[in-house]
PDB file of C-alpha atoms in Angstrom:
ATOM      1  CA  MET O 527     -27.304   9.473  22.265  1.00 56.00           C
ATOM      2  CA  SER O 528     -26.880  12.105  24.619  1.00 54.00           C
ATOM      3  CA  PRO O 529     -25.814  15.891  23.798  1.00 52.00           C
ATOM      4  CA  ARG O 530     -23.027  15.015  26.641  1.00 51.00           C
ATOM      5  CA  ARG O 531     -22.380  12.239  24.705  1.00 52.00           C
ATOM      6  CA  ARG O 532     -22.528  13.575  20.998  1.00 50.00           C
ATOM      7  CA  ASP O 533     -20.362  16.640  22.098  1.00 47.00           C
ATOM      8  CA  ALA O 534     -17.616  14.651  23.461  1.00 47.00           C
ATOM      9  CA  GLU O 535     -17.243  12.094  20.731  1.00 51.00           C
ATOM     10  CA  GLY O 536     -17.247  15.333  18.031  1.00 57.00           C
ATOM     11  CA  THR O 537     -14.116  16.576  20.194  1.00 67.00           C
ATOM     12  CA  ALA O 538     -12.633  13.992  19.820  1.00 66.00           C
ATOM     13  CA  ALA O 539     -12.672  13.093  16.654  1.00 78.00           C
ATOM     14  CA  ALA O 540     -11.940  16.516  16.012  1.00 72.00           C
ATOM     15  CA  ARG O 541      -8.604  16.124  18.449  1.00 75.00           C
ATOM     16  CA  ALA O 542      -7.814  13.178  16.362  1.00 79.00           C
ATOM     17  CA  GLU O 543      -8.292  15.065  13.324  1.00 85.00           C
ATOM     18  CA  ARG O 544      -6.281  17.774  14.392  1.00 83.00           C
ATOM     19  CA  ARG O 545      -3.294  15.354  15.478  1.00 85.00           C
ATOM     20  CA  ALA O 546      -2.937  13.164  12.496  1.00 89.00           C
ATOM     21  CA  GLU O 547      -2.813  17.224  10.373  1.00 91.00           C
ATOM     22  CA  LEU O 548       0.473  17.813  13.295  1.00 91.00           C
ATOM     23  CA  LEU O 549       1.604  14.049  12.037  1.00 93.00           C
ATOM     24  CA  ALA O 550       1.818  14.919   8.568  1.00 94.00           C
ATOM     25  CA  THR O 551       3.132  18.583   9.043  1.00 94.00           C
ATOM     26  CA  ALA O 552       5.929  17.097  11.747  1.00 95.00           C
ATOM     27  CA  ALA O 553       6.687  14.482   8.738  1.00 96.00           C
ATOM     28  CA  GLU O 554       7.511  16.901   6.355  1.00 95.00           C
ATOM     29  CA  VAL O 555       9.614  18.725   8.287  1.00 95.00           C
ATOM     30  CA  PHE O 556      11.881  15.921   9.286  1.00 95.00           C
ATOM     31  CA  ALA O 557      12.000  14.970   5.850  1.00 94.00           C
ATOM     32  CA  SER O 558      13.084  18.124   4.575  1.00 94.00           C
ATOM     33  CA  GLN O 559      15.137  19.319   7.042  1.00 93.00           C
ATOM     34  CA  GLY O 560      16.460  15.912   8.909  1.00 92.00           C
ATOM     35  CA  TYR O 561      15.131  14.569  12.073  1.00 93.00           C
ATOM     36  CA  SER O 562      18.090  15.551  14.136  1.00 90.00           C
ATOM     37  CA  ALA O 563      18.178  19.243  12.921  1.00 92.00           C
ATOM     38  CA  THR O 564      14.768  19.536  13.651  1.00 92.00           C
ATOM     39  CA  THR O 565      13.405  21.256  16.519  1.00 90.00           C
ATOM     40  CA  VAL O 566       9.882  21.244  18.501  1.00 89.00           C
ATOM     41  CA  ARG O 567       9.570  24.799  17.979  1.00 90.00           C
ATOM     42  CA  GLN O 568       9.908  24.412  14.167  1.00 92.00           C
ATOM     43  CA  VAL O 569       7.601  22.206  13.692  1.00 92.00           C
ATOM     44  CA  ALA O 570       5.186  23.884  15.975  1.00 90.00           C
ATOM     45  CA  ASP O 571       5.830  27.127  13.465  1.00 91.00           C
ATOM     46  CA  ALA O 572       5.241  24.996  10.588  1.00 92.00           C
ATOM     47  CA  ALA O 573       1.914  24.061  11.554  1.00 87.00           C
ATOM     48  CA  GLY O 574       1.092  27.664  12.181  1.00 87.00           C
ATOM     49  CA  ILE O 575       0.636  26.396  16.384  1.00 84.00           C
ATOM     50  CA  LEU O 576       2.711  27.994  19.676  1.00 78.00           C
ATOM     51  CA  GLY O 577       5.439  25.766  20.597  1.00 70.00           C
ATOM     52  CA  GLY O 578       3.848  24.638  24.078  1.00 77.00           C
ATOM     53  CA  SER O 579       0.888  23.738  21.811  1.00 79.00           C
ATOM     54  CA  LEU O 580       2.431  21.416  20.494  1.00 83.00           C
ATOM     55  CA  TYR O 581       2.955  19.462  23.819  1.00 82.00           C
ATOM     56  CA  TYR O 582      -0.870  19.473  24.417  1.00 80.00           C
ATOM     57  CA  HIS O 583      -0.543  16.412  21.579  1.00 83.00           C
ATOM     58  CA  PHE O 584       2.908  14.936  22.241  1.00 89.00           C
ATOM     59  CA  ASP O 585       5.439  14.612  24.484  1.00 88.00           C
ATOM     60  CA  SER O 586       8.186  15.201  22.516  1.00 90.00           C
ATOM     61  CA  LYS O 587       9.612  15.408  19.116  1.00 91.00           C
ATOM     62  CA  GLU O 588      10.598  11.738  19.539  1.00 94.00           C
ATOM     63  CA  ALA O 589       7.040  10.678  20.203  1.00 94.00           C
ATOM     64  CA  MET O 590       6.371  12.261  17.002  1.00 94.00           C
ATOM     65  CA  ALA O 591       8.626  10.585  14.913  1.00 96.00           C
ATOM     66  CA  ASP O 592       8.023   6.915  16.641  1.00 96.00           C
ATOM     67  CA  GLU O 593       3.940   7.630  16.087  1.00 95.00           C
ATOM     68  CA  ILE O 594       5.009   8.269  12.119  1.00 96.00           C
ATOM     69  CA  LEU O 595       7.133   5.609  11.749  1.00 97.00           C
ATOM     70  CA  SER O 596       5.522   3.014  13.552  1.00 96.00           C
ATOM     71  CA  THR O 597       2.188   3.650  11.535  1.00 95.00           C
ATOM     72  CA  PHE O 598       3.814   3.659   7.904  1.00 96.00           C
ATOM     73  CA  LEU O 599       5.382   0.190   8.918  1.00 97.00           C
ATOM     74  CA  ASP O 600       2.219  -0.827  10.215  1.00 97.00           C
ATOM     75  CA  GLU O 601       0.200   0.309   7.010  1.00 97.00           C
ATOM     76  CA  MET O 602       3.131  -1.125   5.371  1.00 97.00           C
ATOM     77  CA  TRP O 603       3.711  -4.709   6.446  1.00 98.00           C
ATOM     78  CA  ALA O 604      -0.309  -5.374   6.584  1.00 98.00           C
ATOM     79  CA  ALA O 605      -0.558  -4.528   2.661  1.00 98.00           C
ATOM     80  CA  TYR O 606       2.379  -6.984   2.252  1.00 98.00           C
ATOM     81  CA  GLU O 607       1.182  -9.891   4.745  1.00 98.00           C
ATOM     82  CA  ARG O 608      -2.212  -9.514   1.870  1.00 98.00           C
ATOM     83  CA  VAL O 609       0.219 -10.107  -0.931  1.00 98.00           C
ATOM     84  CA  LEU O 610       2.029 -12.857   0.644  1.00 98.00           C
ATOM     85  CA  GLY O 611      -0.995 -14.675   2.181  1.00 97.00           C
ATOM     86  CA  ALA O 612      -2.974 -14.920  -1.571  1.00 97.00           C
ATOM     87  CA  GLY O 613      -0.911 -17.844  -2.552  1.00 97.00           C
ATOM     88  CA  LEU O 614       0.058 -16.398  -5.297  1.00 98.00           C
ATOM     89  CA  SER O 615       3.511 -17.338  -7.450  1.00 97.00           C
ATOM     90  CA  ALA O 616       6.533 -15.972  -6.425  1.00 97.00           C
ATOM     91  CA  ARG O 617       6.785 -13.466 -10.059  1.00 96.00           C
ATOM     92  CA  ASP O 618       3.193 -13.086  -9.137  1.00 97.00           C
ATOM     93  CA  THR O 619       4.356 -11.968  -5.724  1.00 98.00           C
ATOM     94  CA  LEU O 620       7.240  -9.641  -6.578  1.00 97.00           C
ATOM     95  CA  GLU O 621       4.809  -7.636  -8.478  1.00 97.00           C
ATOM     96  CA  GLY O 622       2.437  -7.272  -5.872  1.00 98.00           C
ATOM     97  CA  ILE O 623       5.109  -6.127  -3.073  1.00 98.00           C
ATOM     98  CA  VAL O 624       6.433  -3.594  -5.222  1.00 98.00           C
ATOM     99  CA  VAL O 625       2.973  -2.360  -6.487  1.00 97.00           C
ATOM    100  CA  GLU O 626       2.080  -1.729  -2.587  1.00 98.00           C
ATOM    101  CA  SER O 627       5.791  -0.371  -2.295  1.00 98.00           C
ATOM    102  CA  PHE O 628       4.701   2.544  -4.677  1.00 97.00           C
ATOM    103  CA  ARG O 629       1.600   3.046  -2.757  1.00 97.00           C
ATOM    104  CA  THR O 630       3.237   2.796   0.558  1.00 97.00           C
ATOM    105  CA  ILE O 631       5.750   5.530  -0.759  1.00 97.00           C
ATOM    106  CA  ASP O 632       2.485   7.569  -2.321  1.00 96.00           C
ATOM    107  CA  LEU O 633       0.659   7.647   1.153  1.00 95.00           C
ATOM    108  CA  HIS O 634       3.473   7.996   3.550  1.00 96.00           C
ATOM    109  CA  ARG O 635       6.077   9.351   1.300  1.00 96.00           C
ATOM    110  CA  PRO O 636       7.951  11.883   4.414  1.00 96.00           C
ATOM    111  CA  ALA O 637       7.574   8.763   6.545  1.00 96.00           C
ATOM    112  CA  VAL O 638       9.222   7.141   3.895  1.00 97.00           C
ATOM    113  CA  VAL O 639      12.149   9.703   3.303  1.00 96.00           C
ATOM    114  CA  LEU O 640      12.459   9.534   7.326  1.00 95.00           C
ATOM    115  CA  TYR O 641      12.631   5.913   7.608  1.00 95.00           C
ATOM    116  CA  GLN O 642      15.974   5.765   5.104  1.00 94.00           C
ATOM    117  CA  ASN O 643      17.738   9.014   6.483  1.00 92.00           C
ATOM    118  CA  GLU O 644      17.118   8.023  10.085  1.00 92.00           C
ATOM    119  CA  SER O 645      16.258   4.483  10.441  1.00 91.00           C
ATOM    120  CA  LYS O 646      19.840   3.521  11.567  1.00 91.00           C
ATOM    121  CA  HIS O 647      20.387   6.200  13.894  1.00 91.00           C
ATOM    122  CA  LEU O 648      17.052   6.059  15.895  1.00 93.00           C
ATOM    123  CA  ALA O 649      16.982   2.223  16.277  1.00 94.00           C
ATOM    124  CA  THR O 650      19.679   2.649  18.581  1.00 93.00           C
ATOM    125  CA  SER O 651      17.224   4.070  21.235  1.00 93.00           C
ATOM    126  CA  GLU O 652      15.026   0.621  22.711  1.00 94.00           C
ATOM    127  CA  ARG O 653      12.503   2.981  22.087  1.00 94.00           C
ATOM    128  CA  PHE O 654      12.915   2.269  18.066  1.00 96.00           C
ATOM    129  CA  ALA O 655      14.031  -1.455  18.078  1.00 95.00           C
ATOM    130  CA  TYR O 656      11.071  -2.313  15.858  1.00 96.00           C
ATOM    131  CA  LEU O 657      13.343  -0.729  13.191  1.00 96.00           C
ATOM    132  CA  ARG O 658      15.733  -3.203  12.999  1.00 95.00           C
ATOM    133  CA  GLU O 659      13.117  -5.928  13.474  1.00 96.00           C
ATOM    134  CA  SER O 660      11.331  -4.829  10.285  1.00 96.00           C
ATOM    135  CA  ARG O 661      14.494  -4.022   8.395  1.00 95.00           C
ATOM    136  CA  SER O 662      15.448  -7.962   9.121  1.00 96.00           C
ATOM    137  CA  ARG O 663      11.839  -8.609   8.460  1.00 97.00           C
ATOM    138  CA  PHE O 664      12.004  -7.116   4.926  1.00 97.00           C
ATOM    139  CA  GLU O 665      15.195  -8.683   3.881  1.00 97.00           C
ATOM    140  CA  GLU O 666      14.223 -12.226   5.339  1.00 98.00           C
ATOM    141  CA  MET O 667      10.764 -11.450   3.050  1.00 98.00           C
ATOM    142  CA  TRP O 668      12.871 -10.930   0.135  1.00 98.00           C
ATOM    143  CA  LEU O 669      15.394 -13.475   0.309  1.00 98.00           C
ATOM    144  CA  ALA O 670      12.647 -16.352   0.843  1.00 98.00           C
ATOM    145  CA  LEU O 671      10.889 -14.564  -2.657  1.00 97.00           C
ATOM    146  CA  LEU O 672      13.799 -14.338  -4.632  1.00 97.00           C
ATOM    147  CA  GLU O 673      14.791 -18.159  -3.556  1.00 97.00           C
ATOM    148  CA  ARG O 674      11.640 -19.304  -4.139  1.00 97.00           C
ATOM    149  CA  GLY O 675      10.820 -17.927  -7.574  1.00 97.00           C
ATOM    150  CA  VAL O 676      14.733 -19.482  -8.672  1.00 96.00           C
ATOM    151  CA  ARG O 677      12.807 -23.094  -7.007  1.00 96.00           C
ATOM    152  CA  GLU O 678       9.924 -22.344  -9.523  1.00 96.00           C
ATOM    153  CA  GLY O 679      11.831 -21.756 -12.598  1.00 96.00           C
ATOM    154  CA  ALA O 680      10.552 -17.594 -12.558  1.00 95.00           C
ATOM    155  CA  PHE O 681      13.778 -15.932 -11.988  1.00 95.00           C
ATOM    156  CA  ARG O 682      17.554 -16.716 -12.990  1.00 94.00           C
ATOM    157  CA  ALA O 683      19.456 -19.153 -11.166  1.00 95.00           C
ATOM    158  CA  ASP O 684      22.872 -17.454 -12.188  1.00 95.00           C
ATOM    159  CA  LEU O 685      22.087 -14.299 -10.146  1.00 94.00           C
ATOM    160  CA  ASP O 686      22.819 -13.848  -6.437  1.00 96.00           C
ATOM    161  CA  PRO O 687      19.438 -13.333  -4.080  1.00 95.00           C
ATOM    162  CA  GLY O 688      21.290 -10.772  -1.589  1.00 96.00           C
ATOM    163  CA  LEU O 689      22.535  -8.281  -4.757  1.00 96.00           C
ATOM    164  CA  VAL O 690      19.014  -8.722  -6.219  1.00 96.00           C
ATOM    165  CA  TYR O 691      17.116  -8.165  -3.297  1.00 96.00           C
ATOM    166  CA  ARG O 692      19.349  -4.776  -2.612  1.00 96.00           C
ATOM    167  CA  PHE O 693      18.895  -3.522  -6.142  1.00 95.00           C
ATOM    168  CA  ILE O 694      14.943  -3.725  -6.223  1.00 95.00           C
ATOM    169  CA  ARG O 695      15.275  -2.536  -2.339  1.00 94.00           C
ATOM    170  CA  ASP O 696      17.468   0.482  -3.247  1.00 94.00           C
ATOM    171  CA  THR O 697      15.523   1.333  -6.752  1.00 94.00           C
ATOM    172  CA  VAL O 698      12.188   1.182  -5.189  1.00 96.00           C
ATOM    173  CA  TRP O 699      12.610   3.037  -2.065  1.00 95.00           C
ATOM    174  CA  VAL O 700      14.785   6.003  -3.525  1.00 93.00           C
ATOM    175  CA  ALA O 701      11.819   6.751  -5.727  1.00 94.00           C
ATOM    176  CA  ALA O 702      10.203   8.693  -1.891  1.00 94.00           C
ATOM    177  CA  ASN O 703      12.941  11.442  -2.882  1.00 92.00           C
ATOM    178  CA  TRP O 704      11.077  12.219  -5.750  1.00 93.00           C
ATOM    179  CA  TYR O 705       8.042  11.013  -6.057  1.00 93.00           C
ATOM    180  CA  LYS O 706       5.073  14.075  -6.117  1.00 89.00           C
ATOM    181  CA  ARG O 707       1.514  12.729  -5.338  1.00 89.00           C
ATOM    182  CA  GLY O 708      -0.501  13.250  -8.307  1.00 88.00           C
ATOM    183  CA  GLY O 709       1.872  13.796 -11.037  1.00 88.00           C
ATOM    184  CA  ARG O 710       1.872  13.032 -13.967  1.00 90.00           C
ATOM    185  CA  LEU O 711       2.439   9.295 -13.333  1.00 91.00           C
ATOM    186  CA  SER O 712       0.556   7.522 -10.813  1.00 94.00           C
ATOM    187  CA  SER O 713       2.336   5.252  -8.362  1.00 95.00           C
ATOM    188  CA  ASP O 714       0.674   1.770  -9.996  1.00 96.00           C
ATOM    189  CA  ASP O 715       1.823   3.043 -13.100  1.00 95.00           C
ATOM    190  CA  ILE O 716       5.447   4.040 -12.289  1.00 96.00           C
ATOM    191  CA  ALA O 717       5.586   0.271  -9.959  1.00 96.00           C
ATOM    192  CA  LYS O 718       4.434  -1.378 -13.436  1.00 95.00           C
ATOM    193  CA  GLN O 719       7.566   0.162 -15.375  1.00 94.00           C
ATOM    194  CA  TYR O 720      10.117  -0.351 -12.415  1.00 95.00           C
ATOM    195  CA  LEU O 721       8.535  -4.262 -12.930  1.00 95.00           C
ATOM    196  CA  ALA O 722       9.311  -4.510 -16.667  1.00 94.00           C
ATOM    197  CA  LEU O 723      12.706  -3.421 -16.016  1.00 91.00           C
ATOM    198  CA  PHE O 724      13.306  -5.776 -12.701  1.00 90.00           C
ATOM    199  CA  LEU O 725      11.715  -8.504 -14.698  1.00 91.00           C
ATOM    200  CA  GLU O 726      13.540  -8.130 -17.771  1.00 89.00           C
ATOM    201  CA  GLY O 727      16.691  -8.563 -15.757  1.00 87.00           C
ATOM    202  CA  ILE O 728      15.863 -11.689 -13.329  1.00 86.00           C
ATOM    203  CA  GLU O 729      13.225 -13.729 -15.294  1.00 84.00           C
ATOM    204  CA  ALA O 730      14.373 -17.292 -16.475  1.00 85.00           C
ATOM    205  CA  GLY O 731      15.029 -17.371 -20.307  1.00 71.00           C
TER     206      GLY O 731
END
């Protein structure tokens, strides 16, 4: 490899690393202050750079939010697809999905908070149409899983799948508001305890 090419690759890697750092900072600021209330200057201040310097990496605040949310959702769905494609029982699939949900919170907590707080507003923009699609896909996945569990005799048939779905969804994802990485319990530990509570209520006797 020529020195020039080596230098170019090193520069590209450094820029990608800096971009990732800036996105992480933006996600934290959006999550703590709210997307609408946050200015590009505030993100730049938190990153320790001038406001104009941020535009070297991103053309707008919207572009930052777009990349934060799309990256989080792409990784979440990739993890879910691995579980869904593993040929597991409905009960084991539910366990796998909950575990991956908490791992997603562990890796992308600010993005999850941003999604929870801002997705309905952002989804009105065509740029963020994928947020609506992901929300529908998420509900369809859970309802199909719960209904399969009833057919397999794993889950109670007297419970409304829509209500169970909303309970699990809201209970799991609200954890992003208090979860702290490196705390006393890991994301997998928390998932196991949540699953014990869920399954005690929905498992067939």
